[in-house]
Amino acid sequence: MAQTETEIFDELKANTDREQFLDMQERGIYDQFLSIQAATLAYDQRIADEWVRQTNLVTATDSDYIKKLATPLYVWRTSSWSLVILTFRRARNQLGEVINSDDINIPASTIIEAGTLNPKEYITIEDAWIYEGEDYCRVMARSVNPGASSTVSPNQLTIISKNALPDVTVTNEQSSWGGYDEETTDEIKKGALSSRMLFDKVTDAGIRNQMAAILGIPQWRYNLVDNYVGPGTGAIYFDTDVDEEMELIQKRVELAEGIMKYVGGVEELPVKFKLEFSVAQKGDILPNVRDQLRIDGNTAFLKFVTRNGVGQKFYLSHAASWLVYSLEFQYKLYGVKITHDADENICDADGNIILEDNQVIRPTSVVVSIDAS
């Protein structure tokens, strides 16, 4: 269980004897240093506990345990009743004459059945009246038993099995609605993992950290595309020629079905990119700053390609926005332009690269040009 910052701070102080050699001012500085260390360690412990929790959710099989782990990440669907509108009409004799023309009451909790081998029962949820001068009335009813098996098609409910009502007939003119089964254990697990994945993506490293925790492989060994099978999901391309290694990764992906999908038979698409940065600074910038911008620009761009260059359209505008977002705090950028040499047959009018499900971009080179004029 993760310790609090205060607990870690007290433990750090208790395990050191340096304070006896420090004056009051130095002790204050030393306490600040320990506080920073305690905060960092407490955060790391919370992260570690969370990964253990998520790993347990991936491998858990007991239904009650999975529901416990899934709370409060995911609110799963419970079984629900079916609802239907019943139409009660005045009964008529063989001559077509109304048997009872007075007010007729259909009490709440009247049971209506479907005439089948395994009768489905519905119960009215309120009193209803067919008033004198009217031929029918409608009232809502719900299934006695919840679940998808309780649904009925039009005109299935025709038998009044409780509260004898000889003066009326009944049917359902429309199908019922609702009637859901509780989500299965696998569905709950998938929903919780997807919710956690979506939540973790608030931080850039969140989705990659979870992938690495589940797959157990360094993140540089695979490419990833977000939202491949829905929000908070990912698809991976694992770069290996070893069959046994690929089989192992596929098995791990299957464990986390619902947040990941294996993309087999991936075709590499070699592309040369050129990045042009315009910097809001008069004259030339310092050589060391220029070199660092090249490094940071190249790193940020490759990171974007890794996350988005698999099985989907690769938008140049999104990549440019990502570069501005990643670099604007360190460099005064006012323009970013990205060009490439990809075949025009796989590009749209704006130069965006259209990838098939089994295609992955492999940058063969990235040239960074800086305009500081």
mmCIF file of C-alpha atoms in Angstrom, residues 16 19-20 56 76 108 112 115 121 143 157 210 224 308 322:
data_model
loop_
_atom_site.group_PDB
_atom_site.id
_atom_site.type_symbol
_atom_site.label_atom_id
_atom_site.label_comp_id
_atom_site.label_asym_id
_atom_site.label_seq_id
_atom_site.Cartn_x
_atom_site.Cartn_y
_atom_site.Cartn_z
ATOM 1 C CA THR A 16 19.470 9.905 8.723
ATOM 2 C CA GLU A 19 20.788 17.006 11.017
ATOM 3 C CA GLN A 20 23.012 16.965 14.080
ATOM 4 C CA ASN A 56 -4.777 -7.741 -11.692
ATOM 5 C CA TRP A 76 -21.536 -1.727 -16.097
ATOM 6 C CA ALA A 108 -52.573 -2.397 -11.499
ATOM 7 C CA ILE A 112 -50.661 -10.705 -19.070
ATOM 8 C CA GLY A 115 -49.407 -17.702 -25.600
ATOM 9 C CA GLU A 121 -45.379 -12.610 -18.220
ATOM 10 C CA SER A 143 -41.851 -7.905 -17.731
ATOM 11 C CA LEU A 157 -49.368 -10.771 -25.167
ATOM 12 C CA GLN A 210 -0.111 0.704 -19.788
ATOM 13 C CA LEU A 224 0.886 2.162 -31.654
ATOM 14 C CA ASN A 308 -0.302 7.817 -35.211
ATOM 15 C CA TRP A 322 1.697 18.472 -32.067
#
